[in-house]
Short mmCIF file of C-alpha atoms in Angstrom, two decimals:
data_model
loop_
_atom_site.label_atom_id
_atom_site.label_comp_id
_atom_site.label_asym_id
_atom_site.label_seq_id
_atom_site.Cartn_x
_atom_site.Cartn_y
_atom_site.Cartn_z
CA UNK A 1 124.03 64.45 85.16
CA UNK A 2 123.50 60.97 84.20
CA UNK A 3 125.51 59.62 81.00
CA UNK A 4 123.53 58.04 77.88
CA UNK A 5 125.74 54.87 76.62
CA UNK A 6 125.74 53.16 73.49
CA UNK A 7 125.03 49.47 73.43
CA UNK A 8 128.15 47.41 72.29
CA UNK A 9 127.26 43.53 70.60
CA UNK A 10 130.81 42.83 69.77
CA UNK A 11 132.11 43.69 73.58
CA UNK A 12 128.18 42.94 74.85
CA UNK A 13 130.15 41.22 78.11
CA UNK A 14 132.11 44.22 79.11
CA UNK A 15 129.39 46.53 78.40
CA UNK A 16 126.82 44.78 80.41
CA UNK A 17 129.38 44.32 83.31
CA UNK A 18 129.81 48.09 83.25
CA UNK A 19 126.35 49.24 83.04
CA UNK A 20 126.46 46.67 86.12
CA UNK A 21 129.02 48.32 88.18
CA UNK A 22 128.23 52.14 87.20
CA UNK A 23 124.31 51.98 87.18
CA UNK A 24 123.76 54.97 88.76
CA UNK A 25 125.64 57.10 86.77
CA UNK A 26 123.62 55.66 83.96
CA UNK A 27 120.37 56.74 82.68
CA UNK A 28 120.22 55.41 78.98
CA UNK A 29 121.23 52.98 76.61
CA UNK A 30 121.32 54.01 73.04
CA UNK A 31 121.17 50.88 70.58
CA UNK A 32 120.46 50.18 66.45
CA UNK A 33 118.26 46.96 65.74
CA UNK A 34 120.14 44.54 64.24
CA UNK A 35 121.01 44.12 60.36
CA UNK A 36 119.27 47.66 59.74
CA UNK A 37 121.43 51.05 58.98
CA UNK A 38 122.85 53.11 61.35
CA UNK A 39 125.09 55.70 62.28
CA UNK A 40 127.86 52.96 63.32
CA UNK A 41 127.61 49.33 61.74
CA UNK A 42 127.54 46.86 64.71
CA UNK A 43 126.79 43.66 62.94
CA UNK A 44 128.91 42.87 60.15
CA UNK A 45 127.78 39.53 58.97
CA UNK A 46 125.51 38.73 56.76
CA UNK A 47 124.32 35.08 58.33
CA UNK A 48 120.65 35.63 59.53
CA UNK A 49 121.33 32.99 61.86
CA UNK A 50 124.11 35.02 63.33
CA UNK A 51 121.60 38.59 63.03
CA UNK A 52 118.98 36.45 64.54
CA UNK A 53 120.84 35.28 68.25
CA UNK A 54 122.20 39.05 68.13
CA UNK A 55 118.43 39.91 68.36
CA UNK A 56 117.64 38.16 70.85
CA UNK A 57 120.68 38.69 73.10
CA UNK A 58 119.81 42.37 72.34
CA UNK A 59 115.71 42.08 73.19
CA UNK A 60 116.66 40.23 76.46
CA UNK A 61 119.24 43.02 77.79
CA UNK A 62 117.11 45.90 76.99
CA UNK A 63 114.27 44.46 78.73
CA UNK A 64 116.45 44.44 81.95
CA UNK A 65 117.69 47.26 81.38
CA UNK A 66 113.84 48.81 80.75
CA UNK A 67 112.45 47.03 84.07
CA UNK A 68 115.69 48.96 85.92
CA UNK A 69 114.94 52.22 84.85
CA UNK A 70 117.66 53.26 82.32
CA UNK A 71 116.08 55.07 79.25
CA UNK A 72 116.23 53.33 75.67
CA UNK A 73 116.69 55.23 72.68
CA UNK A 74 116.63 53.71 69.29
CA UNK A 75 119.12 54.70 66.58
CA UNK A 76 117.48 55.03 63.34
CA UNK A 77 120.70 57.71 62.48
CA UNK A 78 122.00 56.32 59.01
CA UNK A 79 122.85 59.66 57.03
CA UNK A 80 121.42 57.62 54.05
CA UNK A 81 119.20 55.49 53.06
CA UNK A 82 119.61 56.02 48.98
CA UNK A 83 116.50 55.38 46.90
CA UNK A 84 114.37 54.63 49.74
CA UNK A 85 114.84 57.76 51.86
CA UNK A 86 111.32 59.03 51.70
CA UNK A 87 109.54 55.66 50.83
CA UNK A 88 106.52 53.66 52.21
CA UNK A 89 109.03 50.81 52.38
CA UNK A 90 111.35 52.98 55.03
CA UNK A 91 108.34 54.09 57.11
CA UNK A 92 107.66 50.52 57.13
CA UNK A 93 110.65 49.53 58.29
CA UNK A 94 111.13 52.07 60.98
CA UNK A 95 107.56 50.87 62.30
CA UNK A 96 108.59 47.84 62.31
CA UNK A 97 111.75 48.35 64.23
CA UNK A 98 109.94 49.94 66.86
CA UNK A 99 107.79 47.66 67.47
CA UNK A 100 110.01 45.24 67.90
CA UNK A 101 111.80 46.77 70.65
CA UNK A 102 108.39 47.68 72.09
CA UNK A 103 107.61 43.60 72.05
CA UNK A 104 111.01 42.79 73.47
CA UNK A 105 111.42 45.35 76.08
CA UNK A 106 108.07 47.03 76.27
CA UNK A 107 109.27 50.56 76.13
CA UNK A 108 110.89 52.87 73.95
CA UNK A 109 111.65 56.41 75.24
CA UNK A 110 113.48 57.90 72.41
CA UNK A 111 114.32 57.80 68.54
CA UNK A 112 117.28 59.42 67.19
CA UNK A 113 117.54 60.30 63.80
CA UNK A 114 119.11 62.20 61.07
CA UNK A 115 116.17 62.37 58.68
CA UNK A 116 113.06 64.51 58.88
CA UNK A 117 111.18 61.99 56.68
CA UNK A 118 111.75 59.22 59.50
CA UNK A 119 111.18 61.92 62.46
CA UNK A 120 107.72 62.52 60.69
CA UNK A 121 107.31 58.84 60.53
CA UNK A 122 107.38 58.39 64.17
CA UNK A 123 105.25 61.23 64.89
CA UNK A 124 102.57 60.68 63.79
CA UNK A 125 102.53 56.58 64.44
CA UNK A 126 104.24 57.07 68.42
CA UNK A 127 103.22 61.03 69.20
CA UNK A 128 105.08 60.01 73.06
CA UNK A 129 108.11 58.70 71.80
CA UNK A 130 110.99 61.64 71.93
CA UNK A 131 112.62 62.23 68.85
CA UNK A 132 116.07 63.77 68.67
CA UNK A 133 118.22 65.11 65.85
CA UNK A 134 121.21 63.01 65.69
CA UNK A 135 124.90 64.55 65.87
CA UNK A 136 125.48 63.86 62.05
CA UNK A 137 122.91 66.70 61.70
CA UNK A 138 124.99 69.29 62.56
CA UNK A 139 122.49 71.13 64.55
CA UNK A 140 125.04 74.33 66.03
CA UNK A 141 123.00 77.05 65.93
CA UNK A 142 119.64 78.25 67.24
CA UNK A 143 118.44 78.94 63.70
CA UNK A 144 119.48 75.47 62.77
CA UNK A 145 117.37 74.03 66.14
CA UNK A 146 114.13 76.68 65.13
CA UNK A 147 114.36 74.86 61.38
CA UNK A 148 113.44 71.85 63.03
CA UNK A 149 111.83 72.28 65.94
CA UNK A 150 107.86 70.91 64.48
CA UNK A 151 109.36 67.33 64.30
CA UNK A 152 112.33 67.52 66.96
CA UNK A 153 112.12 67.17 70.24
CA UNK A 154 115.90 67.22 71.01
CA UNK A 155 119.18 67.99 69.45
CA UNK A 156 122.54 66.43 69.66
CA UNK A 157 124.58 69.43 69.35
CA UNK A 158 127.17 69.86 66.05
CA UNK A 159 130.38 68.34 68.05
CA UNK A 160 132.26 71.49 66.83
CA UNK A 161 130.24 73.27 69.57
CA UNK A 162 131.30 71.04 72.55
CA UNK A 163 134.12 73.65 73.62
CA UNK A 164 131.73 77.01 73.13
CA UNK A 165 130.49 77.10 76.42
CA UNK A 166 128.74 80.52 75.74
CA UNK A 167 126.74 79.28 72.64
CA UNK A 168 126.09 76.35 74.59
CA UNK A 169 124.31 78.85 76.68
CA UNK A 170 122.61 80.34 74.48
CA UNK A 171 121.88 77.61 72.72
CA UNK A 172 120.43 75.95 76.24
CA UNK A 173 118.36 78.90 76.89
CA UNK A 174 116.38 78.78 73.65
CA UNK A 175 115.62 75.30 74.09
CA UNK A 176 114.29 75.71 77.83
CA UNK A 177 112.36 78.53 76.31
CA UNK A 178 110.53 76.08 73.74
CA UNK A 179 110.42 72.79 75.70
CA UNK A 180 113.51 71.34 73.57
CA UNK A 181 116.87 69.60 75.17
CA UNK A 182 120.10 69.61 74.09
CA UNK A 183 122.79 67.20 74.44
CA UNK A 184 126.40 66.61 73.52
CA UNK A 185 128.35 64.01 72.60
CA UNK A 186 131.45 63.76 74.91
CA UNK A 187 134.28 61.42 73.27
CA UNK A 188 134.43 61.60 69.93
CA UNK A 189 137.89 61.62 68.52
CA UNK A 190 136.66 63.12 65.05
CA UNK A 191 138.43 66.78 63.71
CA UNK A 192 136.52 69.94 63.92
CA UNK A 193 135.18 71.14 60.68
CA UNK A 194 135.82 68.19 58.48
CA UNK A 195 134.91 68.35 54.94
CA UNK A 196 135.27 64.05 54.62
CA UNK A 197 132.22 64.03 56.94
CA UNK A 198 128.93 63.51 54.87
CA UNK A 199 131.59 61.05 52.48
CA UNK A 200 132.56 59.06 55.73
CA UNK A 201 128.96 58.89 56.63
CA UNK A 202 127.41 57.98 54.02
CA UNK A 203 130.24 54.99 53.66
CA UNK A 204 128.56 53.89 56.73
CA UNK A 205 125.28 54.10 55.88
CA UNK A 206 126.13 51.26 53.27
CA UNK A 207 129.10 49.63 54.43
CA UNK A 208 126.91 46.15 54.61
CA UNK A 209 126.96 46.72 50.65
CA UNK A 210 129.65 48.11 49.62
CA UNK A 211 132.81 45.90 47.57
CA UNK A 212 136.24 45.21 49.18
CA UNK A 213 138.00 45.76 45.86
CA UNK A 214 136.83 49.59 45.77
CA UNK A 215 138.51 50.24 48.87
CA UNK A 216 142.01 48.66 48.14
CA UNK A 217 144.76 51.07 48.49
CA UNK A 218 142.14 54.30 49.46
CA UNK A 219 141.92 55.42 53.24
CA UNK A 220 138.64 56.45 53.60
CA UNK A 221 138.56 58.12 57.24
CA UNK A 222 140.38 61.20 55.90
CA UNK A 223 141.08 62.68 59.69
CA UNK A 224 143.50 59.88 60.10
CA UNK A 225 145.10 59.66 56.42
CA UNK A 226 146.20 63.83 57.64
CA UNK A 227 147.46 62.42 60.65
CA UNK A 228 149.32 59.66 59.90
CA UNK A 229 151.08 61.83 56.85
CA UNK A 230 151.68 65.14 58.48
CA UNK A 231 152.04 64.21 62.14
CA UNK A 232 150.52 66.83 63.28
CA UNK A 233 149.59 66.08 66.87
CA UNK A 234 148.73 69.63 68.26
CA UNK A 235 145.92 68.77 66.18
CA UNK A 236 144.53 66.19 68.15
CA UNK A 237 144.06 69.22 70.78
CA UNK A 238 143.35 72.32 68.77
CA UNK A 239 141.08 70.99 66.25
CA UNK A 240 139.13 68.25 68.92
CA UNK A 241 136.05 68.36 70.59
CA UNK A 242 136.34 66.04 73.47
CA UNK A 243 135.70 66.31 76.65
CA UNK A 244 137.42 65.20 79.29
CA UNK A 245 135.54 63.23 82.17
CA UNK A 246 136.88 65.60 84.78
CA UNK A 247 135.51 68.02 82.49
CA UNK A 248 131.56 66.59 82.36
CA UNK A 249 130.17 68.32 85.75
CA UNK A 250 130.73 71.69 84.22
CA UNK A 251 128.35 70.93 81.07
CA UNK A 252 125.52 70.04 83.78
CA UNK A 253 123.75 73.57 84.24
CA UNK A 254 124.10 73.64 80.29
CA UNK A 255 122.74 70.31 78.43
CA UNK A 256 120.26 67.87 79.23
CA UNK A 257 122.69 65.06 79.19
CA UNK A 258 126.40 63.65 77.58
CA UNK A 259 126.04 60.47 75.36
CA UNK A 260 129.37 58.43 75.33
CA UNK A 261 130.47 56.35 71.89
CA UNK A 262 130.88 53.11 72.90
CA UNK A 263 129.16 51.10 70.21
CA UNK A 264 132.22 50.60 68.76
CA UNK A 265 135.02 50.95 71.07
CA UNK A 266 137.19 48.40 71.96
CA UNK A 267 137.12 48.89 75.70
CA UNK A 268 133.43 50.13 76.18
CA UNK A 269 133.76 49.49 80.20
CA UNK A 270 136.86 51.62 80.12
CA UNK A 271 134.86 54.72 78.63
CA UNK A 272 131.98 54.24 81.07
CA UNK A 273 134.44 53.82 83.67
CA UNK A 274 136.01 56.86 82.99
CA UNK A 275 133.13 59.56 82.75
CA UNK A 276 131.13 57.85 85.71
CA UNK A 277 133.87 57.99 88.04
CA UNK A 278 134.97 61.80 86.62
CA UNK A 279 138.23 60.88 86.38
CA UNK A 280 141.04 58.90 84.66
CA UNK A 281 144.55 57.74 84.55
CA UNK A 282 146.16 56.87 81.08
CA UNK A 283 146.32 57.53 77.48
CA UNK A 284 143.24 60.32 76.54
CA UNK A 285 142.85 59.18 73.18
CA UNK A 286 141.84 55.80 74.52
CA UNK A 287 138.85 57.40 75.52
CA UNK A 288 138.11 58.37 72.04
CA UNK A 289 136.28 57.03 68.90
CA UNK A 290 137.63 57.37 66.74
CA UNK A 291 141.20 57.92 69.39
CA UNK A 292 144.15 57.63 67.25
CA UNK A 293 146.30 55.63 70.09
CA UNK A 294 148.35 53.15 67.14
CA UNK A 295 149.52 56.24 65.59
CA UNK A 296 151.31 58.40 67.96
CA UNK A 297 152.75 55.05 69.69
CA UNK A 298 154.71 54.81 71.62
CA UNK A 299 154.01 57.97 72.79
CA UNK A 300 150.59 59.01 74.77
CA UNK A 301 148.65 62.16 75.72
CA UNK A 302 148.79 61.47 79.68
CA UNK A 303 145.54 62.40 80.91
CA UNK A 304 146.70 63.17 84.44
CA UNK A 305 149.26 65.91 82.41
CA UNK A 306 146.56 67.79 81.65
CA UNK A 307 145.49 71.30 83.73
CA UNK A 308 142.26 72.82 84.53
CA UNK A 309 142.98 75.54 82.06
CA UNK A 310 143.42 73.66 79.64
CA UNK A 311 140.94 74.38 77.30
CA UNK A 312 142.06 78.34 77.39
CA UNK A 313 145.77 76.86 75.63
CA UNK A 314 144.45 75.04 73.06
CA UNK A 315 144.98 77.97 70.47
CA UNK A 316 148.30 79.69 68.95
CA UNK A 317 151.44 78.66 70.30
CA UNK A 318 150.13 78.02 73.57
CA UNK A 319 148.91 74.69 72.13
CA UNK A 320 152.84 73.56 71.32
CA UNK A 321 153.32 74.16 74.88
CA UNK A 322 150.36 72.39 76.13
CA UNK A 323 151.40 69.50 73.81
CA UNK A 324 154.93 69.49 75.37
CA UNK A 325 153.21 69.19 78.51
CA UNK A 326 151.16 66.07 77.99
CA UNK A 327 152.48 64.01 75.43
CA UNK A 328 154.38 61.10 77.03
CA UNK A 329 156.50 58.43 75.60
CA UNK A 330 156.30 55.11 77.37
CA UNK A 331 158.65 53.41 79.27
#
């Protein structure tokens, strides 16, 4: 099972060195156009001379990575897009968009989105162009995946599900059944079942506009506020949704492929690293994004700590134990 990875302009050099090294673990590269919304915020300057090179640094690599093989996919995954959200002047734009990347790298194979309106959009303009719900959808169920099936082609599964192998299953099964995939995201570091979610999202969608001042002395990311003020570390086990790398080969007979987060991360050629080779030595969390490292440090959660069972311990007391196990204070 190949890995889907996301495209990374503020670590573009490690990135492209990794998609170098690991290319055939690799079958797509998920990206956002620059200066336009998404579900992460890569650029955060406002020069267009600085959008502009990003462009074009961005149109160059996906056309190699287009002539190789690898599989693009287009994020067009902001969770909102306020007074525009079902405006000509969005369809627009998402036409636009795609063509673009059609002109730079002359194919597109997927859009991921988590509006309807923009799934309908592309539809009906690029009927061969796949179109997948995005995670931020919270697609968990097989109700929620019949809902949406007329403008869907895929689903990123609701992270919360990552662990449920048997609704995974199921879940697998009823897309096979009507010519749907599924897929799962494999690293985030986000909490199961958090209410800040749509909030935290929707910050995104608009962090390009929103004012400093507001944000003075308010911790928006709520996951890590509870964190850092309760210390509650079994958490970062019992309430997660990661998966490890050595972990990935058992999802194969039930998803269509794992997408990595590495838009944002630090150490994108780490992450890829990690999952291609099925395997890894260090800190777990500094696998995830969001991963928490800076505040359990200068302790870790040892990877390599970690047994096959794991997943089975991760509930009642049996978590304390697990925790105990794995969590390492450097020397």
């Amino acid at each position: 099972m190949k890995l889907s990875v996301g495209y990374s302009l503020m670590e573009r050099g490690r990135f492209l060195d990794a998609v170098d090294q690991y290319a055939e673990s690799i079958g797509e590269v998920y990206f956002s156009w620059p200066g336009t919304p998404s579900g992460r915020t890569d650029i955060r300057e406002r020069d267009p001379e600085y959008i502009i090179a990003k462009i074009e640094a961005l149109g160059a690599d996906l056309a190699r990575f287009g002539s190789s093989g690898i599989r693009l996919i287009l994020l067009l995954n902001a969770s909102c897009y306020g007074e525009l959200a079902l405006s000509d002047a969005l369809a627009a734009s998402v036409l636009e968009s795609i063509s673009r990347v059609l002109g730079a790298a002359g194919r597109l194979d997927a859009v991921t989105t988590a509006s309807p309106f923009i799934a309908s959009i592309v539809r009906a303009a690029f009927p061969s162009i796949e179109i997948r719900a995005s995670v931020n959808m919270r697609v968990g169920t097989i109700e929620a995946m019949e809902y949406l099936a007329e403008r869907f082609d895929g689903f990123y599964v609701q992270k919360e599900q990552n662990r449920n192998l048997d609704t995974l299953r199921e879940m697998r099964e009823w897309a096979a059944l009507n010519g749907k995939k599924i897929y799962l995201l494999a690293n985030s570091g986000c909490l199961n079942w958090c209410p800040n979610q749509v909030f935290h999202d929707n910050l995104v969608s608009h962090e390009l506009g929103l004012h400093g001042l507001t944000r003075k002395g308010f911790e928006p990311i709520m996951c890590r506020a509870y964190l850092e003020r309760s210390k509650d570390w079994a958490r970062l086990l019992s309430c997660s949704n990661w998966i490890r790398p050595e972990d990935a080969d058992r999802y194969e007979p039930l998803v269509d492929g794992l997408k990595l987060a590495t838009r944002m991360h630090a150490r994108p050629d780490l992450v890829i690293a990690a999952y291609a080779r099925r395997s890894f030595s260090g800190n777990v969390l500094d696998l995830l994004e969001p991963g928490f490292s800076d505040l359990l440090y200068p302790s870790i959660l040892r990877n390599e700590e970690f047994p096959d069972d794991w997943q089975s311990l991760v509930r009642g007391k049996e978590v304390e134990n697990l925790l105990s196990r794995v969590m390492k204070v450097l020397a």
